[in-house]
mmCIF file of C-alpha atoms in Angstrom:
data_model
loop_
_atom_site.group_PDB
_atom_site.id
_atom_site.type_symbol
_atom_site.label_atom_id
_atom_site.label_comp_id
_atom_site.label_asym_id
_atom_site.label_seq_id
_atom_site.Cartn_x
_atom_site.Cartn_y
_atom_site.Cartn_z
ATOM 1 C CA MET A 1 149.662 -60.991 -96.091
ATOM 2 C CA ARG A 2 146.989 -63.796 -97.352
ATOM 3 C CA ARG A 3 143.479 -62.998 -97.198
ATOM 4 C CA HIS A 4 141.967 -63.500 -93.485
ATOM 5 C CA GLU A 5 140.360 -67.149 -94.592
ATOM 6 C CA GLU A 6 144.039 -68.533 -95.544
ATOM 7 C CA VAL A 7 146.058 -66.862 -92.954
ATOM 8 C CA LYS A 8 148.512 -69.616 -91.373
ATOM 9 C CA SER A 9 149.908 -68.591 -87.770
ATOM 10 C CA LEU A 10 152.402 -70.273 -85.681
ATOM 11 C CA ILE A 11 152.570 -70.196 -82.101
ATOM 12 C CA ALA A 12 156.012 -69.828 -80.884
ATOM 13 C CA TYR A 13 156.500 -69.737 -77.058
ATOM 14 C CA TYR A 14 159.118 -70.499 -74.252
ATOM 15 C CA SER A 15 157.562 -71.637 -70.903
ATOM 16 C CA ARG A 16 159.128 -72.300 -67.254
ATOM 17 C CA ARG A 17 158.152 -75.666 -66.003
ATOM 18 C CA GLY A 18 159.423 -76.854 -62.284
ATOM 19 C CA GLU A 19 159.870 -74.095 -59.738
ATOM 20 C CA ASN A 20 158.170 -70.808 -60.554
ATOM 21 C CA LEU A 21 156.647 -67.881 -58.222
ATOM 22 C CA VAL A 22 153.094 -67.893 -57.727
ATOM 23 C CA ASN A 23 151.446 -65.356 -55.586
ATOM 24 C CA GLY A 24 154.565 -64.466 -54.058
ATOM 25 C CA THR A 25 155.374 -67.983 -53.210
ATOM 26 C CA VAL A 26 157.753 -70.586 -55.015
ATOM 27 C CA ARG A 27 155.484 -73.347 -56.260
ATOM 28 C CA THR A 28 156.022 -76.585 -58.468
ATOM 29 C CA LEU A 29 154.460 -76.548 -61.799
ATOM 30 C CA GLU A 30 153.980 -79.419 -64.194
ATOM 31 C CA ILE A 31 152.931 -76.999 -66.934
ATOM 32 C CA GLY A 32 154.338 -73.460 -67.295
ATOM 33 C CA ASN A 33 152.199 -70.793 -67.259
ATOM 34 C CA THR A 34 153.200 -69.730 -70.653
ATOM 35 C CA GLU A 35 152.711 -72.863 -72.056
ATOM 36 C CA LEU A 36 148.943 -72.948 -70.411
ATOM 37 C CA LEU A 37 148.266 -70.073 -72.443
ATOM 38 C CA ALA A 38 149.674 -71.209 -75.355
ATOM 39 C CA ARG A 39 147.814 -73.960 -75.613
ATOM 40 C CA ILE A 40 144.258 -72.035 -75.071
ATOM 41 C CA LEU A 41 145.828 -70.241 -77.822
ATOM 42 C CA GLN A 42 146.133 -73.571 -79.877
ATOM 43 C CA LYS A 43 142.514 -74.128 -79.323
ATOM 44 C CA ILE A 44 141.091 -70.530 -80.095
ATOM 45 C CA THR A 45 143.149 -70.264 -83.686
ATOM 46 C CA GLY A 46 144.361 -73.589 -84.530
ATOM 47 C CA ALA A 47 147.534 -72.432 -84.960
ATOM 48 C CA ASP A 48 150.663 -74.905 -84.933
ATOM 49 C CA LEU A 49 152.773 -75.184 -82.051
ATOM 50 C CA TYR A 50 156.005 -74.756 -81.118
ATOM 51 C CA ARG A 51 157.817 -74.985 -77.937
ATOM 52 C CA LEU A 52 161.354 -72.991 -77.796
ATOM 53 C CA GLU A 53 163.893 -74.933 -75.499
ATOM 54 C CA PRO A 54 167.290 -73.953 -74.863
ATOM 55 C CA GLU A 55 170.140 -76.078 -75.208
ATOM 56 C CA THR A 56 171.518 -75.514 -71.476
ATOM 57 C CA GLU A 57 167.971 -75.552 -69.267
ATOM 58 C CA TYR A 58 168.008 -72.634 -66.780
ATOM 59 C CA SER A 59 168.457 -74.058 -62.761
ATOM 60 C CA PRO A 60 165.360 -76.008 -61.580
ATOM 61 C CA ASN A 61 165.698 -73.872 -58.625
ATOM 62 C CA TYR A 62 163.747 -70.418 -58.685
ATOM 63 C CA TYR A 63 166.102 -68.356 -57.442
ATOM 64 C CA ALA A 64 169.093 -70.218 -59.395
ATOM 65 C CA CYS A 65 166.955 -69.575 -62.419
ATOM 66 C CA ILE A 66 166.169 -65.934 -62.008
ATOM 67 C CA ASP A 67 169.784 -64.924 -61.002
ATOM 68 C CA GLN A 68 171.140 -66.808 -64.698
ATOM 69 C CA ALA A 69 168.349 -65.000 -66.291
ATOM 70 C CA ARG A 70 169.581 -61.677 -64.867
ATOM 71 C CA GLN A 71 173.080 -62.673 -65.955
ATOM 72 C CA ASP A 72 172.064 -63.309 -69.327
ATOM 73 C CA LEU A 73 170.296 -60.330 -69.677
ATOM 74 C CA LEU A 74 173.226 -58.195 -68.795
ATOM 75 C CA LYS A 75 175.680 -60.090 -70.748
ATOM 76 C CA LYS A 76 173.056 -59.792 -73.920
ATOM 77 C CA ALA A 77 173.227 -63.537 -74.200
ATOM 78 C CA ARG A 78 171.978 -65.523 -76.975
ATOM 79 C CA PRO A 79 171.675 -68.984 -75.922
ATOM 80 C CA LYS A 80 171.342 -71.810 -78.793
ATOM 81 C CA LEU A 81 168.076 -73.341 -79.351
ATOM 82 C CA LYS A 82 167.524 -77.069 -79.155
ATOM 83 C CA ASN A 83 165.928 -76.767 -82.049
ATOM 84 C CA THR A 84 163.945 -74.426 -84.518
ATOM 85 C CA PRO A 85 161.727 -74.590 -87.195
ATOM 86 C CA GLU A 86 163.672 -75.139 -90.535
ATOM 87 C CA ASN A 87 161.561 -71.600 -91.581
ATOM 88 C CA LEU A 88 159.011 -69.232 -91.297
ATOM 89 C CA GLU A 89 157.909 -68.622 -94.862
ATOM 90 C CA GLU A 90 154.641 -70.435 -94.865
ATOM 91 C CA TYR A 91 153.441 -68.221 -91.788
ATOM 92 C CA ASP A 92 151.506 -65.032 -91.769
ATOM 93 C CA VAL A 93 150.990 -64.540 -88.301
ATOM 94 C CA ILE A 94 153.581 -65.535 -85.225
ATOM 95 C CA TYR A 95 151.833 -65.540 -81.845
ATOM 96 C CA LEU A 96 155.218 -65.179 -79.308
ATOM 97 C CA GLY A 97 154.618 -66.233 -76.064
ATOM 98 C CA TYR A 98 157.377 -65.683 -72.987
ATOM 99 C CA PRO A 99 157.235 -64.948 -69.517
ATOM 100 C CA ASN A 100 158.417 -61.772 -68.319
ATOM 101 C CA TYR A 101 162.565 -61.776 -67.198
ATOM 102 C CA TRP A 102 163.778 -58.740 -65.736
ATOM 103 C CA GLY A 103 161.379 -56.448 -67.586
ATOM 104 C CA THR A 104 161.713 -57.952 -71.181
ATOM 105 C CA MET A 105 161.725 -61.515 -72.918
ATOM 106 C CA PRO A 106 163.821 -64.423 -71.817
ATOM 107 C CA MET A 107 167.258 -64.247 -73.902
ATOM 108 C CA VAL A 108 166.208 -67.387 -75.376
ATOM 109 C CA ILE A 109 163.117 -65.588 -77.294
ATOM 110 C CA PHE A 110 166.034 -63.150 -78.307
ATOM 111 C CA SER A 111 167.937 -65.947 -80.309
ATOM 112 C CA PHE A 112 164.817 -66.966 -81.840
ATOM 113 C CA LEU A 113 163.784 -63.700 -83.239
ATOM 114 C CA GLU A 114 167.485 -62.936 -84.603
ATOM 115 C CA GLN A 115 167.253 -66.230 -86.427
ATOM 116 C CA PHE A 116 164.697 -65.760 -88.705
ATOM 117 C CA ASP A 117 163.767 -62.598 -91.419
ATOM 118 C CA LEU A 118 160.562 -61.727 -90.000
ATOM 119 C CA SER A 119 160.475 -58.951 -91.878
ATOM 120 C CA TRP A 120 156.140 -58.319 -93.191
ATOM 121 C CA LYS A 121 154.664 -60.703 -90.611
ATOM 122 C CA LEU A 122 152.591 -60.058 -88.005
ATOM 123 C CA ILE A 123 153.950 -60.488 -84.451
ATOM 124 C CA LYS A 124 151.126 -60.793 -81.241
ATOM 125 C CA PRO A 125 153.549 -60.889 -78.502
ATOM 126 C CA PHE A 126 151.901 -62.566 -75.121
ATOM 127 C CA CYS A 127 153.248 -62.616 -71.726
ATOM 128 C CA THR A 128 152.853 -64.130 -68.271
ATOM 129 C CA HIS A 129 154.254 -62.551 -65.157
ATOM 130 C CA GLU A 130 153.334 -62.033 -61.826
ATOM 131 C CA GLY A 131 153.129 -58.054 -61.530
ATOM 132 C CA GLY A 132 155.577 -56.734 -64.322
ATOM 133 C CA GLY A 133 153.439 -56.944 -67.560
ATOM 134 C CA VAL A 134 155.333 -56.641 -70.573
ATOM 135 C CA GLY A 135 157.968 -54.605 -69.628
ATOM 136 C CA ARG A 136 159.857 -53.341 -72.651
ATOM 137 C CA SER A 137 159.424 -56.956 -74.201
ATOM 138 C CA GLU A 138 157.482 -55.165 -76.960
ATOM 139 C CA ARG A 139 159.733 -52.416 -77.623
ATOM 140 C CA ASP A 140 162.182 -55.099 -77.710
ATOM 141 C CA ILE A 141 160.725 -56.994 -80.405
ATOM 142 C CA ARG A 142 160.402 -53.857 -82.679
ATOM 143 C CA GLU A 143 163.805 -53.032 -82.705
ATOM 144 C CA ILE A 144 165.036 -56.819 -83.229
ATOM 145 C CA CYS A 145 162.023 -57.411 -86.312
ATOM 146 C CA LYS A 146 162.291 -53.539 -87.848
ATOM 147 C CA ASP A 147 160.238 -54.601 -90.822
ATOM 148 C CA ALA A 148 157.207 -56.886 -88.834
ATOM 149 C CA LYS A 149 154.252 -55.568 -87.296
ATOM 150 C CA VAL A 150 154.205 -55.716 -83.704
ATOM 151 C CA ALA A 151 150.786 -55.778 -82.522
ATOM 152 C CA GLN A 152 149.557 -54.854 -78.718
ATOM 153 C CA GLY A 153 150.810 -57.839 -77.004
ATOM 154 C CA PHE A 154 148.365 -59.474 -74.215
ATOM 155 C CA SER A 155 149.707 -60.042 -70.901
ATOM 156 C CA CYS A 156 148.127 -61.678 -67.486
ATOM 157 C CA ARG A 157 148.977 -63.068 -64.274
ATOM 158 C CA GLY A 158 150.309 -66.507 -64.785
ATOM 159 C CA THR A 159 147.845 -67.481 -61.876
ATOM 160 C CA GLU A 160 145.011 -65.872 -63.673
ATOM 161 C CA VAL A 161 145.821 -67.778 -67.406
ATOM 162 C CA LYS A 162 142.813 -69.751 -66.965
ATOM 163 C CA TYR A 163 140.585 -66.936 -65.703
ATOM 164 C CA GLU A 164 141.365 -64.917 -68.898
ATOM 165 C CA LEU A 165 139.659 -66.904 -71.822
ATOM 166 C CA SER A 166 136.894 -64.502 -73.110
ATOM 167 C CA ALA A 167 140.079 -61.895 -73.422
ATOM 168 C CA ILE A 168 142.591 -64.492 -74.793
ATOM 169 C CA LYS A 169 139.955 -65.345 -77.406
ATOM 170 C CA GLU A 170 139.289 -61.525 -77.811
ATOM 171 C CA TRP A 171 142.695 -60.636 -78.132
ATOM 172 C CA ALA A 172 143.918 -63.657 -80.467
ATOM 173 C CA GLN A 173 141.027 -62.809 -83.216
ATOM 174 C CA GLU A 174 141.924 -59.547 -83.713
ATOM 175 C CA ILE A 175 144.160 -59.373 -86.966
#
């Protein structure tokens, strides 16, 4: 890894716009909670920002979406991504963002991680949720990226992102 001043970082994230669960009620969000957190991280870190998008989007209906996500998890699906960075060689730190889907990451995150050799990278996961925390996602990242260093992740309720600015900043700056 380069000296601290020269560290190059990427924020790669998946976020769901549209219908989401907000404090137990389905509401429509123009910007998903994870995307909001990713944008805050970009302002704090100056890292490059990359939105991960599956070729086939989940249903716009929240309940259909979570059912699709559950089926993907049970099948261990690896959805194709619309596009990905050519490579990640120039990056030392990967901030990896996602909502908690069924106790882990959405399967699109698994697809992303399995496309690249992230050996010797520092992966800093961040997760939004409505009560499930990071679940087993950190363990899943460690299983996929065996030679990467996986830092303790940051998680917060999606509805609390805008109130967690100092905690986000403190976590983001730990390298």
